[in-house]
PDB file of N, CA and C in Angstrom:
ATOM      1  N   MET E   1      25.430 -19.205 -33.856  1.00 64.00           N
ATOM      2  CA  MET E   1      24.331 -19.162 -34.776  1.00 64.00           C
ATOM      3  C   MET E   1      23.992 -17.722 -35.076  1.00 64.00           C
ATOM      4  N   THR E   2      23.655 -17.473 -36.304  1.00 70.00           N
ATOM      5  CA  THR E   2      23.254 -16.132 -36.699  1.00 70.00           C
ATOM      6  C   THR E   2      22.113 -16.206 -37.697  1.00 70.00           C
ATOM      7  N   LEU E   3      21.278 -15.221 -37.669  1.00 76.00           N
ATOM      8  CA  LEU E   3      20.195 -15.121 -38.640  1.00 76.00           C
ATOM      9  C   LEU E   3      20.517 -14.092 -39.713  1.00 76.00           C
ATOM     10  N   ALA E   4      21.732 -13.553 -39.690  1.00 77.00           N
ATOM     11  CA  ALA E   4      22.130 -12.528 -40.654  1.00 77.00           C
ATOM     12  C   ALA E   4      22.188 -13.100 -42.063  1.00 77.00           C
ATOM     13  N   ASP E   5      21.682 -12.354 -43.024  1.00 82.00           N
ATOM     14  CA  ASP E   5      21.731 -12.784 -44.422  1.00 82.00           C
ATOM     15  C   ASP E   5      23.153 -12.798 -44.967  1.00 82.00           C
ATOM     16  N   ASP E   6      24.010 -11.934 -44.413  1.00 82.00           N
ATOM     17  CA  ASP E   6      25.379 -11.814 -44.921  1.00 82.00           C
ATOM     18  C   ASP E   6      26.411 -12.490 -44.017  1.00 82.00           C
ATOM     19  N   ALA E   7      25.995 -13.486 -43.264  1.00 79.00           N
ATOM     20  CA  ALA E   7      26.914 -14.193 -42.357  1.00 79.00           C
ATOM     21  C   ALA E   7      27.963 -14.949 -43.165  1.00 79.00           C
ATOM     22  N   PRO E   8      29.209 -15.024 -42.661  1.00 79.00           N
ATOM     23  CA  PRO E   8      30.236 -15.785 -43.377  1.00 79.00           C
ATOM     24  C   PRO E   8      29.890 -17.270 -43.381  1.00 79.00           C
ATOM     25  N   PRO E   9      30.195 -17.968 -44.461  1.00 83.00           N
ATOM     26  CA  PRO E   9      29.922 -19.407 -44.513  1.00 83.00           C
ATOM     27  C   PRO E   9      30.721 -20.154 -43.444  1.00 83.00           C
ATOM     28  N   LEU E  10      30.117 -21.140 -42.826  1.00 80.00           N
ATOM     29  CA  LEU E  10      30.814 -21.925 -41.809  1.00 80.00           C
ATOM     30  C   LEU E  10      32.076 -22.566 -42.370  1.00 80.00           C
ATOM     31  N   ALA E  11      32.063 -22.935 -43.637  1.00 84.00           N
ATOM     32  CA  ALA E  11      33.229 -23.576 -44.254  1.00 84.00           C
ATOM     33  C   ALA E  11      34.438 -22.648 -44.294  1.00 84.00           C
ATOM     34  N   ASP E  12      34.210 -21.335 -44.194  1.00 83.00           N
ATOM     35  CA  ASP E  12      35.318 -20.372 -44.219  1.00 83.00           C
ATOM     36  C   ASP E  12      35.956 -20.163 -42.853  1.00 83.00           C
ATOM     37  N   LEU E  13      35.314 -20.637 -41.800  1.00 79.00           N
ATOM     38  CA  LEU E  13      35.845 -20.436 -40.453  1.00 79.00           C
ATOM     39  C   LEU E  13      36.970 -21.421 -40.172  1.00 79.00           C
ATOM     40  N   ARG E  14      37.970 -20.969 -39.449  1.00 80.00           N
ATOM     41  CA  ARG E  14      39.127 -21.796 -39.110  1.00 80.00           C
ATOM     42  C   ARG E  14      39.380 -21.733 -37.612  1.00 80.00           C
ATOM     43  N   ARG E  15      39.864 -22.844 -37.074  1.00 79.00           N
ATOM     44  CA  ARG E  15      40.238 -22.876 -35.660  1.00 79.00           C
ATOM     45  C   ARG E  15      41.550 -22.125 -35.502  1.00 79.00           C
ATOM     46  N   ALA E  16      41.587 -21.206 -34.577  1.00 81.00           N
ATOM     47  CA  ALA E  16      42.792 -20.417 -34.346  1.00 81.00           C
ATOM     48  C   ALA E  16      43.730 -21.096 -33.363  1.00 81.00           C
ATOM     49  N   ARG E  17      43.169 -21.808 -32.412  1.00 82.00           N
ATOM     50  CA  ARG E  17      44.001 -22.397 -31.369  1.00 82.00           C
ATOM     51  C   ARG E  17      43.221 -23.504 -30.676  1.00 82.00           C
ATOM     52  N   ARG E  18      43.931 -24.503 -30.231  1.00 83.00           N
ATOM     53  CA  ARG E  18      43.298 -25.580 -29.472  1.00 83.00           C
ATOM     54  C   ARG E  18      44.138 -25.859 -28.241  1.00 83.00           C
ATOM     55  N   ILE E  19      43.472 -25.930 -27.106  1.00 82.00           N
ATOM     56  CA  ILE E  19      44.122 -26.259 -25.846  1.00 82.00           C
ATOM     57  C   ILE E  19      43.342 -27.422 -25.242  1.00 82.00           C
ATOM     58  N   VAL E  20      44.038 -28.446 -24.791  1.00 85.00           N
ATOM     59  CA  VAL E  20      43.395 -29.619 -24.208  1.00 85.00           C
ATOM     60  C   VAL E  20      43.713 -29.667 -22.717  1.00 85.00           C
ATOM     61  N   TYR E  21      42.684 -29.868 -21.904  1.00 82.00           N
ATOM     62  CA  TYR E  21      42.844 -29.967 -20.459  1.00 82.00           C
ATOM     63  C   TYR E  21      42.271 -31.294 -19.983  1.00 82.00           C
ATOM     64  N   ASP E  22      42.896 -31.893 -18.998  1.00 86.00           N
ATOM     65  CA  ASP E  22      42.317 -33.027 -18.291  1.00 86.00           C
ATOM     66  C   ASP E  22      41.581 -32.464 -17.082  1.00 86.00           C
ATOM     67  N   VAL E  23      40.284 -32.699 -17.019  1.00 83.00           N
ATOM     68  CA  VAL E  23      39.464 -32.151 -15.946  1.00 83.00           C
ATOM     69  C   VAL E  23      38.742 -33.298 -15.250  1.00 83.00           C
ATOM     70  N   ALA E  24      38.848 -33.340 -13.940  1.00 89.00           N
ATOM     71  CA  ALA E  24      38.181 -34.385 -13.156  1.00 89.00           C
ATOM     72  C   ALA E  24      36.729 -33.974 -12.921  1.00 89.00           C
ATOM     73  N   ALA E  25      35.948 -33.999 -13.998  1.00 87.00           N
ATOM     74  CA  ALA E  25      34.546 -33.602 -13.918  1.00 87.00           C
ATOM     75  C   ALA E  25      33.795 -34.183 -15.107  1.00 87.00           C
ATOM     76  N   ASN E  26      32.494 -34.166 -15.015  1.00 88.00           N
ATOM     77  CA  ASN E  26      31.653 -34.589 -16.114  1.00 88.00           C
ATOM     78  C   ASN E  26      31.767 -33.543 -17.224  1.00 88.00           C
ATOM     79  N   TRP E  27      32.129 -33.940 -18.426  1.00 84.00           N
ATOM     80  CA  TRP E  27      32.359 -32.989 -19.517  1.00 84.00           C
ATOM     81  C   TRP E  27      31.118 -32.158 -19.829  1.00 84.00           C
ATOM     82  N   LYS E  28      29.919 -32.709 -19.602  1.00 85.00           N
ATOM     83  CA  LYS E  28      28.689 -31.967 -19.893  1.00 85.00           C
ATOM     84  C   LYS E  28      28.519 -30.779 -18.934  1.00 85.00           C
ATOM     85  N   ILE E  29      28.923 -30.961 -17.694  1.00 81.00           N
ATOM     86  CA  ILE E  29      28.842 -29.866 -16.719  1.00 81.00           C
ATOM     87  C   ILE E  29      29.848 -28.779 -17.078  1.00 81.00           C
ATOM     88  N   VAL E  30      31.058 -29.175 -17.433  1.00 78.00           N
ATOM     89  CA  VAL E  30      32.090 -28.205 -17.821  1.00 78.00           C
ATOM     90  C   VAL E  30      31.621 -27.412 -19.036  1.00 78.00           C
ATOM     91  N   THR E  31      31.089 -28.105 -20.026  1.00 76.00           N
ATOM     92  CA  THR E  31      30.612 -27.446 -21.245  1.00 76.00           C
ATOM     93  C   THR E  31      29.493 -26.463 -20.938  1.00 76.00           C
ATOM     94  N   GLU E  32      28.513 -26.893 -20.206  1.00 73.00           N
ATOM     95  CA  GLU E  32      27.376 -26.036 -19.877  1.00 73.00           C
ATOM     96  C   GLU E  32      27.815 -24.829 -19.061  1.00 73.00           C
ATOM     97  N   ASN E  33      28.689 -25.042 -18.104  1.00 70.00           N
ATOM     98  CA  ASN E  33      29.132 -23.965 -17.230  1.00 70.00           C
ATOM     99  C   ASN E  33      29.990 -22.942 -17.961  1.00 70.00           C
ATOM    100  N   TYR E  34      30.769 -23.388 -18.933  1.00 64.00           N
ATOM    101  CA  TYR E  34      31.744 -22.493 -19.546  1.00 64.00           C
ATOM    102  C   TYR E  34      31.293 -21.925 -20.887  1.00 64.00           C
ATOM    103  N   SER E  35      30.091 -22.263 -21.330  1.00 67.00           N
ATOM    104  CA  SER E  35      29.617 -21.750 -22.615  1.00 67.00           C
ATOM    105  C   SER E  35      29.378 -20.246 -22.574  1.00 67.00           C
ATOM    106  N   GLU E  36      29.110 -19.716 -21.433  1.00 67.00           N
ATOM    107  CA  GLU E  36      28.854 -18.285 -21.272  1.00 67.00           C
ATOM    108  C   GLU E  36      29.782 -17.771 -20.188  1.00 67.00           C
ATOM    109  N   CYS E  37      30.532 -16.743 -20.484  1.00 67.00           N
ATOM    110  CA  CYS E  37      31.438 -16.245 -19.443  1.00 67.00           C
ATOM    111  C   CYS E  37      31.528 -14.723 -19.429  1.00 67.00           C
ATOM    112  N   TYR E  38      30.423 -14.067 -19.693  1.00 69.00           N
ATOM    113  CA  TYR E  38      30.435 -12.611 -19.603  1.00 69.00           C
ATOM    114  C   TYR E  38      30.684 -12.154 -18.169  1.00 69.00           C
ATOM    115  N   HIS E  39      30.310 -12.979 -17.214  1.00 73.00           N
ATOM    116  CA  HIS E  39      30.475 -12.621 -15.808  1.00 73.00           C
ATOM    117  C   HIS E  39      31.862 -12.979 -15.267  1.00 73.00           C
ATOM    118  N   CYS E  40      32.666 -13.701 -16.021  1.00 73.00           N
ATOM    119  CA  CYS E  40      33.934 -14.240 -15.504  1.00 73.00           C
ATOM    120  C   CYS E  40      34.936 -13.201 -15.003  1.00 73.00           C
ATOM    121  N   PRO E  41      35.161 -12.089 -15.717  1.00 76.00           N
ATOM    122  CA  PRO E  41      36.182 -11.159 -15.216  1.00 76.00           C
ATOM    123  C   PRO E  41      35.946 -10.700 -13.786  1.00 76.00           C
ATOM    124  N   GLY E  42      34.709 -10.425 -13.432  1.00 81.00           N
ATOM    125  CA  GLY E  42      34.431  -9.942 -12.088  1.00 81.00           C
ATOM    126  C   GLY E  42      34.239 -11.026 -11.054  1.00 81.00           C
ATOM    127  N   VAL E  43      33.656 -12.148 -11.450  1.00 81.00           N
ATOM    128  CA  VAL E  43      33.302 -13.193 -10.498  1.00 81.00           C
ATOM    129  C   VAL E  43      34.375 -14.269 -10.386  1.00 81.00           C
ATOM    130  N   HIS E  44      35.078 -14.547 -11.482  1.00 78.00           N
ATOM    131  CA  HIS E  44      36.090 -15.601 -11.515  1.00 78.00           C
ATOM    132  C   HIS E  44      37.422 -15.059 -12.042  1.00 78.00           C
ATOM    133  N   PRO E  45      38.084 -14.167 -11.316  1.00 82.00           N
ATOM    134  CA  PRO E  45      39.306 -13.558 -11.842  1.00 82.00           C
ATOM    135  C   PRO E  45      40.413 -14.570 -12.138  1.00 82.00           C
ATOM    136  N   ASP E  46      40.530 -15.639 -11.357  1.00 82.00           N
ATOM    137  CA  ASP E  46      41.574 -16.638 -11.630  1.00 82.00           C
ATOM    138  C   ASP E  46      41.307 -17.360 -12.945  1.00 82.00           C
ATOM    139  N   LEU E  47      40.064 -17.711 -13.198  1.00 75.00           N
ATOM    140  CA  LEU E  47      39.704 -18.342 -14.464  1.00 75.00           C
ATOM    141  C   LEU E  47      39.918 -17.371 -15.620  1.00 75.00           C
ATOM    142  N   ASN E  48      39.587 -16.125 -15.407  1.00 73.00           N
ATOM    143  CA  ASN E  48      39.750 -15.127 -16.452  1.00 73.00           C
ATOM    144  C   ASN E  48      41.224 -14.924 -16.810  1.00 73.00           C
ATOM    145  N   ARG E  49      42.125 -15.113 -15.859  1.00 77.00           N
ATOM    146  CA  ARG E  49      43.557 -15.023 -16.173  1.00 77.00           C
ATOM    147  C   ARG E  49      43.992 -16.195 -17.055  1.00 77.00           C
ATOM    148  N   LEU E  50      43.369 -17.352 -16.877  1.00 74.00           N
ATOM    149  CA  LEU E  50      43.694 -18.529 -17.678  1.00 74.00           C
ATOM    150  C   LEU E  50      43.192 -18.381 -19.111  1.00 74.00           C
ATOM    151  N   THR E  51      41.961 -17.946 -19.274  1.00 69.00           N
ATOM    152  CA  THR E  51      41.377 -17.740 -20.604  1.00 69.00           C
ATOM    153  C   THR E  51      40.691 -16.379 -20.613  1.00 69.00           C
ATOM    154  N   PRO E  52      41.450 -15.312 -20.820  1.00 67.00           N
ATOM    155  CA  PRO E  52      40.887 -13.966 -20.718  1.00 67.00           C
ATOM    156  C   PRO E  52      39.816 -13.695 -21.772  1.00 67.00           C
ATOM    157  N   THR E  53      38.798 -12.942 -21.376  1.00 65.00           N
ATOM    158  CA  THR E  53      37.751 -12.585 -22.323  1.00 65.00           C
ATOM    159  C   THR E  53      38.293 -11.707 -23.435  1.00 65.00           C
ATOM    160  N   SER E  54      39.414 -11.055 -23.216  1.00 65.00           N
ATOM    161  CA  SER E  54      40.014 -10.231 -24.266  1.00 65.00           C
ATOM    162  C   SER E  54      40.588 -11.077 -25.393  1.00 65.00           C
ATOM    163  N   ALA E  55      40.633 -12.407 -25.226  1.00 61.00           N
ATOM    164  CA  ALA E  55      41.142 -13.283 -26.284  1.00 61.00           C
ATOM    165  C   ALA E  55      40.154 -13.400 -27.435  1.00 61.00           C
ATOM    166  N   THR E  56      38.918 -12.959 -27.231  1.00 58.00           N
ATOM    167  CA  THR E  56      37.943 -12.964 -28.313  1.00 58.00           C
ATOM    168  C   THR E  56      37.978 -11.618 -29.009  1.00 58.00           C
ATOM    169  N   THR E  57      37.478 -11.585 -30.209  1.00 52.00           N
ATOM    170  CA  THR E  57      37.503 -10.336 -30.968  1.00 52.00           C
ATOM    171  C   THR E  57      36.114 -10.011 -31.488  1.00 52.00           C
ATOM    172  N   SER E  58      35.913  -8.764 -31.775  1.00 50.00           N
ATOM    173  CA  SER E  58      34.698  -8.318 -32.441  1.00 50.00           C
ATOM    174  C   SER E  58      35.084  -7.798 -33.810  1.00 50.00           C
ATOM    175  N   ARG E  59      34.316  -8.148 -34.811  1.00 51.00           N
ATOM    176  CA  ARG E  59      34.601  -7.681 -36.164  1.00 51.00           C
ATOM    177  C   ARG E  59      34.129  -6.239 -36.295  1.00 51.00           C
ATOM    178  N   ALA E  60      34.997  -5.360 -36.767  1.00 50.00           N
ATOM    179  CA  ALA E  60      34.634  -3.955 -36.935  1.00 50.00           C
ATOM    180  C   ALA E  60      33.473  -3.841 -37.915  1.00 50.00           C
ATOM    181  N   GLY E  61      32.436  -3.190 -37.503  1.00 50.00           N
ATOM    182  CA  GLY E  61      31.284  -2.992 -38.366  1.00 50.00           C
ATOM    183  C   GLY E  61      30.369  -4.198 -38.461  1.00 50.00           C
ATOM    184  N   GLY E  62      30.777  -5.297 -37.845  1.00 49.00           N
ATOM    185  CA  GLY E  62      29.957  -6.505 -37.917  1.00 49.00           C
ATOM    186  C   GLY E  62      28.899  -6.527 -36.843  1.00 49.00           C
ATOM    187  N   ARG E  63      28.033  -7.492 -36.941  1.00 47.00           N
ATOM    188  CA  ARG E  63      26.988  -7.663 -35.935  1.00 47.00           C
ATOM    189  C   ARG E  63      27.360  -8.833 -35.050  1.00 47.00           C
ATOM    190  N   GLY E  64      27.276  -8.647 -33.774  1.00 46.00           N
ATOM    191  CA  GLY E  64      27.552  -9.739 -32.852  1.00 46.00           C
ATOM    192  C   GLY E  64      29.019  -9.854 -32.497  1.00 46.00           C
ATOM    193  N   ARG E  65      29.351 -10.951 -31.895  1.00 47.00           N
ATOM    194  CA  ARG E  65      30.703 -11.168 -31.383  1.00 47.00           C
ATOM    195  C   ARG E  65      31.233 -12.460 -31.967  1.00 47.00           C
ATOM    196  N   GLU E  66      32.456 -12.413 -32.468  1.00 49.00           N
ATOM    197  CA  GLU E  66      33.077 -13.614 -33.001  1.00 49.00           C
ATOM    198  C   GLU E  66      33.928 -14.235 -31.914  1.00 49.00           C
ATOM    199  N   ALA E  67      33.728 -15.469 -31.659  1.00 48.00           N
ATOM    200  CA  ALA E  67      34.523 -16.170 -30.658  1.00 48.00           C
ATOM    201  C   ALA E  67      34.461 -17.650 -30.960  1.00 48.00           C
ATOM    202  N   GLY E  68      35.296 -18.385 -30.297  1.00 47.00           N
ATOM    203  CA  GLY E  68      35.279 -19.830 -30.475  1.00 47.00           C
ATOM    204  C   GLY E  68      34.816 -20.503 -29.208  1.00 47.00           C
ATOM    205  N   TRP E  69      34.628 -21.783 -29.289  1.00 46.00           N
ATOM    206  CA  TRP E  69      34.299 -22.537 -28.095  1.00 46.00           C
ATOM    207  C   TRP E  69      35.482 -22.479 -27.149  1.00 46.00           C
ATOM    208  N   SER E  70      35.207 -22.389 -25.891  1.00 46.00           N
ATOM    209  CA  SER E  70      36.271 -22.281 -24.898  1.00 46.00           C
ATOM    210  C   SER E  70      36.626 -23.612 -24.274  1.00 46.00           C
ATOM    211  N   TRP E  71      35.966 -24.678 -24.643  1.00 43.00           N
ATOM    212  CA  TRP E  71      36.229 -25.970 -24.043  1.00 43.00           C
ATOM    213  C   TRP E  71      36.831 -26.895 -25.038  1.00 43.00           C
TER     214      TRP E  71
END
């Protein structure tokens, strides 16, 4: 979500990649736990190797961080 007046239209966004995992857990817990992962490189190095934070990009000159859902 953004409050920027010049934000790109949602219709212009495209999925870059999709990975499906079978997880023996409640999907709501997985979603809630994995929505934020700024702490992952230091606290969860094994998880960070699976989905590195470097896989997201920042737009040069843009505001905020562009990324996709990780689940």
